Coordinates of C-alpha atoms (C1' of nucleotides) in Angstrom, one line a residue:
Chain A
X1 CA -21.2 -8.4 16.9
X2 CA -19.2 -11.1 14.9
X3 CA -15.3 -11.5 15.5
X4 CA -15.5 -13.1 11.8
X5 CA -18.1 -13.5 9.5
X6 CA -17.4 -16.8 7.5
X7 CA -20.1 -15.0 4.9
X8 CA -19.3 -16.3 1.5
X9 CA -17.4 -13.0 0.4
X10 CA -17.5 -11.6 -3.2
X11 CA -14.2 -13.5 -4.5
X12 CA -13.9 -11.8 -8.1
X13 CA -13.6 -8.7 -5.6
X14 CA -11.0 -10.0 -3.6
X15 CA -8.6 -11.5 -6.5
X16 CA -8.7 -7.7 -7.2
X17 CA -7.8 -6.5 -3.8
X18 CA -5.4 -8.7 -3.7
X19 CA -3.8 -7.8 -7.3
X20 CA -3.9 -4.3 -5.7
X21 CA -1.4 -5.7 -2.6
X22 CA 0.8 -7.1 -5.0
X23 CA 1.0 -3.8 -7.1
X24 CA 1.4 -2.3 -3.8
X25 CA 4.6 -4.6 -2.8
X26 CA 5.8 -3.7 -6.3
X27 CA 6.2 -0.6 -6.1
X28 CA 7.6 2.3 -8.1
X29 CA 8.7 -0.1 -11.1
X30 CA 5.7 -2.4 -11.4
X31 CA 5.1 -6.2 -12.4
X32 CA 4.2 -7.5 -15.9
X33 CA 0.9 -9.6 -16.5
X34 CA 2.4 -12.8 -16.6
X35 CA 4.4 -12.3 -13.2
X36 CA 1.1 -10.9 -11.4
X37 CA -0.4 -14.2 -12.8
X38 CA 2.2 -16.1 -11.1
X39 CA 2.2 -14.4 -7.8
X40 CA -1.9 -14.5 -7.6
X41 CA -2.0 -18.2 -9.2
X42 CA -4.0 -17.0 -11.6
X43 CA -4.8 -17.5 -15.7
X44 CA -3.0 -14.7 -17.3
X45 CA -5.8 -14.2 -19.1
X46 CA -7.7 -13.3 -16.1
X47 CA -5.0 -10.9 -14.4
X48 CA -4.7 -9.1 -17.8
X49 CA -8.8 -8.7 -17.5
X50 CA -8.6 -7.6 -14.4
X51 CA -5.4 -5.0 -14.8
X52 CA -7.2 -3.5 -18.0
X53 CA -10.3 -2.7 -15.7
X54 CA -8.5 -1.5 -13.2
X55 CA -6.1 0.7 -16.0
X56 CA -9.5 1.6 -17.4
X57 CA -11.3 2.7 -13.7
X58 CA -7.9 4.6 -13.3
X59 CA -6.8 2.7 -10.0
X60 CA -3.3 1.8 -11.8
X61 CA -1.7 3.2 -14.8
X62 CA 0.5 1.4 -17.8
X63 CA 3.8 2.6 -18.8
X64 CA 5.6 0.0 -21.2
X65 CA 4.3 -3.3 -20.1
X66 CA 4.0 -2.6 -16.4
X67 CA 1.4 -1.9 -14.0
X68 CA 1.6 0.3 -10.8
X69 CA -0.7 1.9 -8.5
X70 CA -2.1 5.8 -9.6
X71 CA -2.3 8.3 -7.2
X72 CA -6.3 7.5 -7.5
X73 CA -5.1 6.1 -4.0
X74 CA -3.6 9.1 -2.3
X75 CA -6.6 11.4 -4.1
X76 CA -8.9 8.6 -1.6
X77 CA -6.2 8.5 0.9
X78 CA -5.9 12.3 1.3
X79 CA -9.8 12.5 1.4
X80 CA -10.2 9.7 4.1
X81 CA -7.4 11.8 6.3
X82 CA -8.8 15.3 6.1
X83 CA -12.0 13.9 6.8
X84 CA -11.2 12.5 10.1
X85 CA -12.6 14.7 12.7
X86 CA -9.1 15.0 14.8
X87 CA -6.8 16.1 11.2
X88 CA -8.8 19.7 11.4
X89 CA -7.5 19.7 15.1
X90 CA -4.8 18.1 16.0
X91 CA -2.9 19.4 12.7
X92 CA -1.8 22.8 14.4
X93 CA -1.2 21.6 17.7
X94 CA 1.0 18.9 16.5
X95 CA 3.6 21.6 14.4
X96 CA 3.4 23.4 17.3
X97 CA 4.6 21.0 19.5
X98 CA 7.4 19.7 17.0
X99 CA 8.4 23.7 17.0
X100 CA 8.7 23.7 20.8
X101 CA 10.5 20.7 21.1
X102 CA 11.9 20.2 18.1
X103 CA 11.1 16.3 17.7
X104 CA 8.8 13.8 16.1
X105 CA 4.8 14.5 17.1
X106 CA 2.9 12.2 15.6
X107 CA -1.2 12.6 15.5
X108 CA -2.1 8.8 15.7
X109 CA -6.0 7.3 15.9
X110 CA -7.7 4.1 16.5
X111 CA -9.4 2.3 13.4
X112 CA -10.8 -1.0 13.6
X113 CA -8.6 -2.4 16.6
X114 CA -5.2 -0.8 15.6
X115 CA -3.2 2.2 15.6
X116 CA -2.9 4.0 12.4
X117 CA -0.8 7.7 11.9
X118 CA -3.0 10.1 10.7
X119 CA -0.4 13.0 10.4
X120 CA 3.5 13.9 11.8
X121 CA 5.3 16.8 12.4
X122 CA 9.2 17.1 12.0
X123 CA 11.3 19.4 14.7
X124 CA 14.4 20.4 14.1
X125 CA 16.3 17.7 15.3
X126 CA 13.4 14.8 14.9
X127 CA 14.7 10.8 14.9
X128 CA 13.7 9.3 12.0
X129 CA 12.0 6.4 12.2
X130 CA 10.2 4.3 10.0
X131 CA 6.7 5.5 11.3
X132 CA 4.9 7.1 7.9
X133 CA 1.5 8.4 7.5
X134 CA -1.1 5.7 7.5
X135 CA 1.2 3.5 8.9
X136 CA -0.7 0.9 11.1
X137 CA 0.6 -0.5 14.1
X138 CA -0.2 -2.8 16.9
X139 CA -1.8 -0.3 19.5
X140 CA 0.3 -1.8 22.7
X141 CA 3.8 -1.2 21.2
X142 CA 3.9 2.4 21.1
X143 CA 3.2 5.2 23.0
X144 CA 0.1 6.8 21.5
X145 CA -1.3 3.3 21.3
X146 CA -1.0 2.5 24.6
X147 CA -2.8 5.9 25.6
X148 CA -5.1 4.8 23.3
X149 CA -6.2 1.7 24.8
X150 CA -5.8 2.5 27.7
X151 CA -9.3 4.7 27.2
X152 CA -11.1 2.4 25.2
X153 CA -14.8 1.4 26.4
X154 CA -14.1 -1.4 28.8
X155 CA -14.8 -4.4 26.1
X156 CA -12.9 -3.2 23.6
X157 CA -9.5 -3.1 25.5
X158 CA -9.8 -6.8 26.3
X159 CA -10.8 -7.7 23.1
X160 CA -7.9 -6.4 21.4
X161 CA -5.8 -8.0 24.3
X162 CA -6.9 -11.1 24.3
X163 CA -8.1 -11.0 20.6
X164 CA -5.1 -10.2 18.6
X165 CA -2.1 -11.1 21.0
X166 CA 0.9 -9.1 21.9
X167 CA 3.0 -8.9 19.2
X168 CA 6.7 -8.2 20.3
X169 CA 8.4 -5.6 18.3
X170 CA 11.6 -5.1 20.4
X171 CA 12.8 -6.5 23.5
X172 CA 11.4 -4.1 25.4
X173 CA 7.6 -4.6 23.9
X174 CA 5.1 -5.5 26.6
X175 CA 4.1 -9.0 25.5
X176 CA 2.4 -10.0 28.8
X177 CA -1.3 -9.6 29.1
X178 CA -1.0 -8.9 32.8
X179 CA 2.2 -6.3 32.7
X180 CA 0.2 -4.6 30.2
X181 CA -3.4 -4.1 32.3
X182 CA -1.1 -2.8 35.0
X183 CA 0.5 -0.6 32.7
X184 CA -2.8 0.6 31.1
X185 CA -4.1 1.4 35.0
X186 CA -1.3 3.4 36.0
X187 CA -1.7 5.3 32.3
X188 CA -5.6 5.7 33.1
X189 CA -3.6 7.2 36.6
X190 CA -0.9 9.8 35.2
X191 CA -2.9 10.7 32.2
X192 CA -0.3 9.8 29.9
X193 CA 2.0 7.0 28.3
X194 CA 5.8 6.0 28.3
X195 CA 7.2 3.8 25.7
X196 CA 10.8 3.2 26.6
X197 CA 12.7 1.6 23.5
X198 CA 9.4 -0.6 22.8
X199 CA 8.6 0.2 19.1
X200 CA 12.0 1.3 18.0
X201 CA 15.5 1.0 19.5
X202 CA 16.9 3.8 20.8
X203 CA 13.7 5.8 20.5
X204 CA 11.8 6.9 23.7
X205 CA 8.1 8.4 23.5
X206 CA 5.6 10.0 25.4
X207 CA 1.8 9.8 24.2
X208 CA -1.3 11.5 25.5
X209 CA -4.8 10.1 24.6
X210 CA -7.4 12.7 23.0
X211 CA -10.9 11.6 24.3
X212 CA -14.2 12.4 23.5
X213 CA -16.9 13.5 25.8
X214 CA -17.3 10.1 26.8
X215 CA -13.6 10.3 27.7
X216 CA -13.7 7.2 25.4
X217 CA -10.3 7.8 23.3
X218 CA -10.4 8.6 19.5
X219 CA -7.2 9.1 18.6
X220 CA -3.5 10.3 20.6
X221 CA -0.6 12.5 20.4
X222 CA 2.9 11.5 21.0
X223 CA 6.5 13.0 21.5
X224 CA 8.8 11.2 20.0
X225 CA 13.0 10.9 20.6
X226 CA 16.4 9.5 20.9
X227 CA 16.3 8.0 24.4
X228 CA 19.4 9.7 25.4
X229 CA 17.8 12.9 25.4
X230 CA 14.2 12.0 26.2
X231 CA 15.3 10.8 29.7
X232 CA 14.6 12.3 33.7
X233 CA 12.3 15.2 34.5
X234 CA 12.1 15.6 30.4
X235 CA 10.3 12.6 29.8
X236 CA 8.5 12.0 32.7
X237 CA 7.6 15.5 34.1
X238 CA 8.4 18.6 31.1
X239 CA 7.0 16.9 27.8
X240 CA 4.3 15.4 29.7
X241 CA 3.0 18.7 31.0
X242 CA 3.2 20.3 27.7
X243 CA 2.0 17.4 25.9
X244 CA -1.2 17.0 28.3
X245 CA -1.8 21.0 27.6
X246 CA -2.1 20.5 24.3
X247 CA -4.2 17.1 24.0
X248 CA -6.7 19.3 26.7
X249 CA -7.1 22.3 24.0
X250 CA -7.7 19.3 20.9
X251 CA -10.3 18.1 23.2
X252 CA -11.8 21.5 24.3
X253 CA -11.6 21.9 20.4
X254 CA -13.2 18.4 19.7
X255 CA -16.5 19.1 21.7
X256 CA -17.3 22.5 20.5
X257 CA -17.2 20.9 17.2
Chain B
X1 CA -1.7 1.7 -28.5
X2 CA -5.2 1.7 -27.3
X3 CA -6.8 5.1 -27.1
X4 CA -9.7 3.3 -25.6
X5 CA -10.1 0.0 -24.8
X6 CA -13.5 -2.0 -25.5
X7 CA -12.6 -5.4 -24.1
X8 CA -15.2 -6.7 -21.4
X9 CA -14.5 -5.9 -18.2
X10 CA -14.8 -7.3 -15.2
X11 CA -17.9 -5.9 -13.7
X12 CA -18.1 -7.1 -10.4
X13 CA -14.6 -5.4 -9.7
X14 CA -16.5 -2.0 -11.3
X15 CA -19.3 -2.3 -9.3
X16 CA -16.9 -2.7 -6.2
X17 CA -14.7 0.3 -7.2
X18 CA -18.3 2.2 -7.9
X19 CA -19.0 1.5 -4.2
X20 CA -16.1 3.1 -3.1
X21 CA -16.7 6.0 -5.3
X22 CA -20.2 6.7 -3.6
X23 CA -18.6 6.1 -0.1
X24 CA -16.6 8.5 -0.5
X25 CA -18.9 11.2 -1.7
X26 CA -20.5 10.1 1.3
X27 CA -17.3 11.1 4.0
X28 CA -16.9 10.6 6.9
X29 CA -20.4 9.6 8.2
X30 CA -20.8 6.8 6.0
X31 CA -23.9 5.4 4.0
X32 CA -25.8 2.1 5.0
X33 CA -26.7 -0.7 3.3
X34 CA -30.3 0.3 1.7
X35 CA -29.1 3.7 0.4
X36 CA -25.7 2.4 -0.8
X37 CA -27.9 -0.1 -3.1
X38 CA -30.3 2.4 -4.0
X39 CA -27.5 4.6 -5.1
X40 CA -25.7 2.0 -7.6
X41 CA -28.9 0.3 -8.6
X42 CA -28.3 -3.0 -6.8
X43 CA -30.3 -5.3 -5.0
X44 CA -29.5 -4.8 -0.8
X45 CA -28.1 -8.5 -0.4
X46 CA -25.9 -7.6 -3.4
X47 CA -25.1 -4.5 -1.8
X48 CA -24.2 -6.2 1.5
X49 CA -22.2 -8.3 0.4
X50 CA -19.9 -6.1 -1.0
X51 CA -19.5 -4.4 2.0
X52 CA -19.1 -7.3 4.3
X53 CA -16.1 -8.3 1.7
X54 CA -14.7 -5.1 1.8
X55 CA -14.8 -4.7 5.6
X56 CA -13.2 -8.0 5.8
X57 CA -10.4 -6.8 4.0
X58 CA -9.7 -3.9 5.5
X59 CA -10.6 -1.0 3.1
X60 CA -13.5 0.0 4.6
X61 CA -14.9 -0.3 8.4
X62 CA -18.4 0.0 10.1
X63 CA -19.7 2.2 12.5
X64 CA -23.2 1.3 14.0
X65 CA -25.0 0.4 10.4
X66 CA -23.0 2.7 8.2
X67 CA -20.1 2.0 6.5
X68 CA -16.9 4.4 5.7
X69 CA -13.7 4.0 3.7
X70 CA -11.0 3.2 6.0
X71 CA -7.3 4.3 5.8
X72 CA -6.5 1.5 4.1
X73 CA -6.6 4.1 1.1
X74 CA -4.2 6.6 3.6
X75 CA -1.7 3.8 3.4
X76 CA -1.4 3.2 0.2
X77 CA -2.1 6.6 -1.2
X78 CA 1.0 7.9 0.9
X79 CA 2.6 4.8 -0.6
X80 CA 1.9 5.9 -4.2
X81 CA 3.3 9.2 -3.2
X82 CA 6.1 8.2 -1.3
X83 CA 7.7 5.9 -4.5
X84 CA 7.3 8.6 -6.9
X85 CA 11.3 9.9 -7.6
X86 CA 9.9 13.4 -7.3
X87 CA 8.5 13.0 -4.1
X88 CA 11.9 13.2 -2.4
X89 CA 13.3 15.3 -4.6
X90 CA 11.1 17.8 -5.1
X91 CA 9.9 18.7 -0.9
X92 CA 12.6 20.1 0.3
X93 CA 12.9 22.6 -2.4
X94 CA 8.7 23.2 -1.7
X95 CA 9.6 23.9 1.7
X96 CA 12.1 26.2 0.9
X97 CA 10.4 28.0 -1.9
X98 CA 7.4 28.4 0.5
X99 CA 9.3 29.9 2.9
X100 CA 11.4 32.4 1.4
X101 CA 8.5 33.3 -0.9
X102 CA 5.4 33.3 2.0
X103 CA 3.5 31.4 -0.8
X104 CA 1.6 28.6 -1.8
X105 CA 4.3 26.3 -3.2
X106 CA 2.8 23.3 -5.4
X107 CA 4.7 19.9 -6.5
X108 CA 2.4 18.6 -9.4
X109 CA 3.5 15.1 -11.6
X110 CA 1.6 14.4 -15.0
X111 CA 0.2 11.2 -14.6
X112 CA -2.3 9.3 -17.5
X113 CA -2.6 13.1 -19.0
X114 CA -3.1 15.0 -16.3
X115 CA -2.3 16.8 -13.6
X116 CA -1.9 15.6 -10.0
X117 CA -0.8 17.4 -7.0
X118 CA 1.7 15.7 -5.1
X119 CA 2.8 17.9 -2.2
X120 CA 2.1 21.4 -1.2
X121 CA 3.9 23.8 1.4
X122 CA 2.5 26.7 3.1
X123 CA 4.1 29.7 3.6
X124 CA 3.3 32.5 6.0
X125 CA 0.7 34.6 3.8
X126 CA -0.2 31.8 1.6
X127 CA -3.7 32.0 -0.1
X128 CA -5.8 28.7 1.1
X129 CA -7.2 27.2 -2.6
X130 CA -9.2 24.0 -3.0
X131 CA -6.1 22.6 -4.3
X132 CA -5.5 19.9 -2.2
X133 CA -2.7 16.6 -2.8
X134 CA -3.9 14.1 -4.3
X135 CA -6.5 16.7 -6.2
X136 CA -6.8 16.1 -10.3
X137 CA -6.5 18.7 -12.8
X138 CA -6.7 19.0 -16.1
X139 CA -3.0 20.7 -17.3
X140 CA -4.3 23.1 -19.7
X141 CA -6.3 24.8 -16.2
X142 CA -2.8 26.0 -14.1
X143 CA 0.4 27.1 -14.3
X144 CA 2.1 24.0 -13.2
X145 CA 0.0 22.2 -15.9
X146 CA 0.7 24.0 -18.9
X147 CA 4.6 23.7 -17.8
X148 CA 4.3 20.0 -17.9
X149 CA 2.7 20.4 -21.2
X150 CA 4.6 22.3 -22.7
X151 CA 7.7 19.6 -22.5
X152 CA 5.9 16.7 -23.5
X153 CA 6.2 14.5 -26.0
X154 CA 5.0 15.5 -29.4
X155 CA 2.4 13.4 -29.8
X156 CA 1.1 13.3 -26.4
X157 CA 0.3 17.0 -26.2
X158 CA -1.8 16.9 -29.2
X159 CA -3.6 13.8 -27.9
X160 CA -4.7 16.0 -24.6
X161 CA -5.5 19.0 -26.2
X162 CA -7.7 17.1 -28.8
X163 CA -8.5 14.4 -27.1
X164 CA -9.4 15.6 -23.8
X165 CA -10.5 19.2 -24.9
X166 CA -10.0 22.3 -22.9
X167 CA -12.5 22.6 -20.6
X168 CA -13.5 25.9 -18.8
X169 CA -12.5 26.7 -14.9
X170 CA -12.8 30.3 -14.7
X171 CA -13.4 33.4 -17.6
X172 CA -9.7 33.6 -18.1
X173 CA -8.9 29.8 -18.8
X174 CA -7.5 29.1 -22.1
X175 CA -10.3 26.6 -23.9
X176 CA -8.8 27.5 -27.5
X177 CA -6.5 25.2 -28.8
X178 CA -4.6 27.8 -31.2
X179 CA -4.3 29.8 -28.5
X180 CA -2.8 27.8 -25.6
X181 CA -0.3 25.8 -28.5
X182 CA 0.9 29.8 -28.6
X183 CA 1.2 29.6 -25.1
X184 CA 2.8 26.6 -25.2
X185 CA 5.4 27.6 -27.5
X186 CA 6.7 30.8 -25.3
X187 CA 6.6 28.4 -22.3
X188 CA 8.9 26.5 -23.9
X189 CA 10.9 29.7 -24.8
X190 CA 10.8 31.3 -21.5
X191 CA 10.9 28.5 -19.7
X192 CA 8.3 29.0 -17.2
X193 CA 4.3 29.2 -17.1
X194 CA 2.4 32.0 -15.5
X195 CA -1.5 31.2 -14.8
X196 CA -3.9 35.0 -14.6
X197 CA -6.3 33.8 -12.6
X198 CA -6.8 30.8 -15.1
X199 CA -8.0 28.7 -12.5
X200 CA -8.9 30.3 -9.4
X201 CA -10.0 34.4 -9.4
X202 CA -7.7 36.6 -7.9
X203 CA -5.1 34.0 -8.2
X204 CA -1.6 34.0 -10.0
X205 CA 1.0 31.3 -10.6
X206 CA 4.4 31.0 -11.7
X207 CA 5.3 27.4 -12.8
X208 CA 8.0 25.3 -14.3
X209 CA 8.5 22.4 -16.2
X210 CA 10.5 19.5 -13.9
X211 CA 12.8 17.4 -16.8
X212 CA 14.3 14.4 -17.4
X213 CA 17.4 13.5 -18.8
X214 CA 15.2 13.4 -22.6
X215 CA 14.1 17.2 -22.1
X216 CA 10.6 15.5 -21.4
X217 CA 8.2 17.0 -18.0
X218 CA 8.0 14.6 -15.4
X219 CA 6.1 16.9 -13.1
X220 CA 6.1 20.9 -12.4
X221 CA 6.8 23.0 -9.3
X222 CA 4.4 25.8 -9.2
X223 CA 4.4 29.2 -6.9
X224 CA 0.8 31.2 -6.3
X225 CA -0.3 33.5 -4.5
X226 CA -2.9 36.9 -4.4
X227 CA -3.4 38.7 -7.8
X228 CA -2.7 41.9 -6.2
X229 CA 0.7 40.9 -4.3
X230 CA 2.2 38.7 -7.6
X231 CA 2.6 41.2 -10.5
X232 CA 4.9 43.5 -12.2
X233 CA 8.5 42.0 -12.2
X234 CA 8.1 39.8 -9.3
X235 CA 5.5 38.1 -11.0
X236 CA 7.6 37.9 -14.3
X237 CA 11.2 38.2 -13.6
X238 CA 11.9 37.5 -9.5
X239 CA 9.8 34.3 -8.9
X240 CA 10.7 33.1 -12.3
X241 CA 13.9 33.6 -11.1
X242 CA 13.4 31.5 -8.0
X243 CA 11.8 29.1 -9.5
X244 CA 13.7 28.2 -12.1
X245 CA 17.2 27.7 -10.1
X246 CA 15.4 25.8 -7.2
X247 CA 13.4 23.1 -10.7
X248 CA 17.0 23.2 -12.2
X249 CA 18.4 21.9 -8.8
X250 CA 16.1 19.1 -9.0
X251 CA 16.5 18.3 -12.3
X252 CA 20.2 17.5 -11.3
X253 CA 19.6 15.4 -8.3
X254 CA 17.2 13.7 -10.6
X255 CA 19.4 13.0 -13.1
X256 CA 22.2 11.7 -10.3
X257 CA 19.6 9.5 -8.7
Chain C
dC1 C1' 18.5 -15.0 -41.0
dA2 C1' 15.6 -18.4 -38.8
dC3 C1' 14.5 -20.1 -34.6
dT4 C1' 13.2 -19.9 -29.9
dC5 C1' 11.7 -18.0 -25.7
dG6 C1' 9.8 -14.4 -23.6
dT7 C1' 6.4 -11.2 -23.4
dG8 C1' 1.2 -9.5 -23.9
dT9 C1' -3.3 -10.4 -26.2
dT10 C1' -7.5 -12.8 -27.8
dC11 C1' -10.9 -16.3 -28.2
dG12 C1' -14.4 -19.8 -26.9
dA13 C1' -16.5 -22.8 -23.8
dA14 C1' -17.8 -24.7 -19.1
dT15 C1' -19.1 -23.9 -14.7
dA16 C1' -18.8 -21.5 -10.5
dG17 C1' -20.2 -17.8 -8.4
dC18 C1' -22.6 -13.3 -8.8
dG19 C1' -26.9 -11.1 -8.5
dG20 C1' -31.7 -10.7 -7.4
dG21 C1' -35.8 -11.3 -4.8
dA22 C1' -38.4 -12.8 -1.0
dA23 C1' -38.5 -14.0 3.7
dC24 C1' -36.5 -13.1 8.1
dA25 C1' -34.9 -10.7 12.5
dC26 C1' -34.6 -6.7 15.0
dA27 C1' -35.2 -1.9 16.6
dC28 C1' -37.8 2.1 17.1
dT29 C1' -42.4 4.7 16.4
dT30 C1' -47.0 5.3 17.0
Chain D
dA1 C1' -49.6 -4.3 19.1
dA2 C1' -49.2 -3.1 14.7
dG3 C1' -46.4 -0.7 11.5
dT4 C1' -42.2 0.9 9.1
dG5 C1' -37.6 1.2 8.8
dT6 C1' -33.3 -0.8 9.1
dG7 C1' -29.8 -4.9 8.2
dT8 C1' -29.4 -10.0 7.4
dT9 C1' -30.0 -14.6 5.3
dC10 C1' -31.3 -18.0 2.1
dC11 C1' -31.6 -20.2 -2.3
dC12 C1' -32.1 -20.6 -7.2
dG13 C1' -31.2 -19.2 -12.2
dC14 C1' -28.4 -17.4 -15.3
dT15 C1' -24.8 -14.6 -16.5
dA16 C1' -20.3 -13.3 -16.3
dT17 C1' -15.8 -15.0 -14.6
dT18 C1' -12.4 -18.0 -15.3
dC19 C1' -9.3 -21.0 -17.6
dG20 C1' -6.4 -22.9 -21.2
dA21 C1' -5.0 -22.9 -25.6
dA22 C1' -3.9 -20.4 -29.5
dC23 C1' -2.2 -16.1 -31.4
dA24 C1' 0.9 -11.9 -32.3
dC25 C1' 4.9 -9.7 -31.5
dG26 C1' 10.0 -8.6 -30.2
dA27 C1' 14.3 -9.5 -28.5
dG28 C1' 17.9 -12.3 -28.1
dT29 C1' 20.8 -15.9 -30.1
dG30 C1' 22.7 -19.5 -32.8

DNA sequence: CACTCGTGTTCGAATAGCGGGAACACACTT
DNA sequence: AAGTGTGTTCCCGCTATTCGAACACGAGTG
């Protein structure tokens, strides 16, 4: 039970992790030894020994005299996902709720604190937003998040609440401690979540928590789009319903697993 | 120019990246402490803290007393797949393929000499392989593969052929070099790639090359499906067909991009 | 054509930090 | 209550990491 361990970590192991970020932020094109020296504050002779065990591992490749990252990340990345208990699951029920209503769904679960999308569906007509898979995000600015935490075990919730702060995201974000508890009872009530313009402009949501047989929450589903249409007995009576349907099958699913 | 490189590496980042290695063998349960030492030969403080460096991080978490890989990887793995130019490119014509076809449609990029599977679409009557994105294979093993390398680079074909050897998926796999560099050569003619159940039984593949601006295979778009349903001309004259207009569209928004 | 500035690469030496082992705390069995 | 299995902590020795300086190479540039 530690918040943080101040345990001397394994620094060699963290200069590479944080090489890794850097690569990350660098994207398609890559960064040169001597820059990645720079930006790490490091000997370049030390990034170059780091980048040739990482070329030789296979986490990053070479072309010219740039590094990036290899898809040895999405080979782990895909693993972690189709591991997760709910992918199997929620997977179908999520296209088929993009094919009804022909918006974003988004399967989203809770790691370590924090919302992270485990896998979307597109409908016809869908918003784009900026939400991608593994994306992670602040569980009280959206939707799924907020069904999420709303069924956390009872220690868990505050922690988050009181441990990492409300982080506003738009105007509309819930950065109160108290607006959101009351928020979070009257989800617990209805059974579901509202997000009204908090994560994106423009962009309403509805999210449904998918609970175990604890009815502590592992993950959510959400309906996601332009708040002009998602508006009335659509987003607080219609999406809802069908939204609540499916989330009860996932579940059904979930403990006969 | 280094076919192999012999400079010292740094092993403390090895040993880390080993860890990650056996946790994800280990999936979704996780390993503890003990047994993750056991496993790499390490002593259990050494062991621990790795992990507790690694947790702190971010890239994996802890359930209980065992320890996961977190989706940390998810996000950048879809990152890594996201940046590539044929990631864009390439999906919608997947989608499409898949869905006028009813097959397994496969995006595959060469990347460090072989072959990587970048996105796949289902279509109605698709046959479910182990192929999964993210998955490795060697090129000389499928049809997207030996598209790929049959428009590399001189040199670089010979270097995976010789270098890597031609290893041996299924009976009808080509392992002899003087036979696949036939193959190669009415690839190149015909411009496409057909797989006989070369890497899975009772599964065929049409595939074809993806190519820059140089004539030189970025990545391959590959269609497969039963033995018994892809033979006779659609197997050699109407998916080759398909195939090749919906590559040659890409190839020009590649080109314009 | 030489000269410079920019890369990436290599080497040796100093010391910091990694790794190991033993002792500890705690839970669960018996 | 003793026993076995966890995970955790501490400290010391020695190795492996780090740094800086020197090297090699190429592309501009006068």
């Amino acid at each position: 039970m530690t918040a943080h361990s101040d345990h001397r970590p394994v620094e060699t192991v963290e200069t590479a992790i944080d090489l890794l970020g850097v690569l990350k932020q660098a994207g398609r094109t890559g960064m040169g030894v001597t820059e990645i020296a720079a930006e790490l504050g490091l000997a370049k002779s030390t990034a170059h020994r780091h980048l040739q065990t990482l070329v030789d591992r296979g986490l990053i490749v070479r072309a010219g005299d740039s590094y990036r990252l290899s898809s040895w990340f999405l080979d782990y990345g895909i693993h972690v996902r189709n591991r997760h208990p709910l992918y199997d699951l929620a997977r179908p029920k999520v296209d088929e709720l993009a094919a009804e209503t022909d918006e974003k769904v988004w399967c989203v679960i809770e790691e370590d604190d924090i919302g992270v999308h485990l896998y979307g569906a597109t409908g016809k007509h869908s918003v784009t937003t900026h939400a991608r898979v593994g994306n992670r995000t602040p569980l009280h600015q959206f939707a799924a998040g907020k069904a999420i935490l709303a069924n956390l075990p009872d220690g868990q919730t505050d922690r988050i609440i009181d441990g990492h702060g409300l982080s506003e995201r738009t105007p509309q974000t819930i950065t109160d401690p108290g607006e959101l508890r009351g928020e979070l009872e009257s989800i617990r009530e209805q059974g579901y979540a509202l997000n009204r313009e908090e994560s994106v402009p423009g962009v309403h949501a509805v999210g449904a928590p998918v609970r175990d047989e604890d009815g502590r929450a592992i993950g959510a589903i959400s309906i996601a789009g332009p708040a002009n249409r998602l508006r009335g007995e659509l987003l607080t009576q219609e999406l809802p319903d069908l939204l609540l349907g499916a989330v009860n099958e996932v579940e059904v699913n979930l403990a006969h697993a």
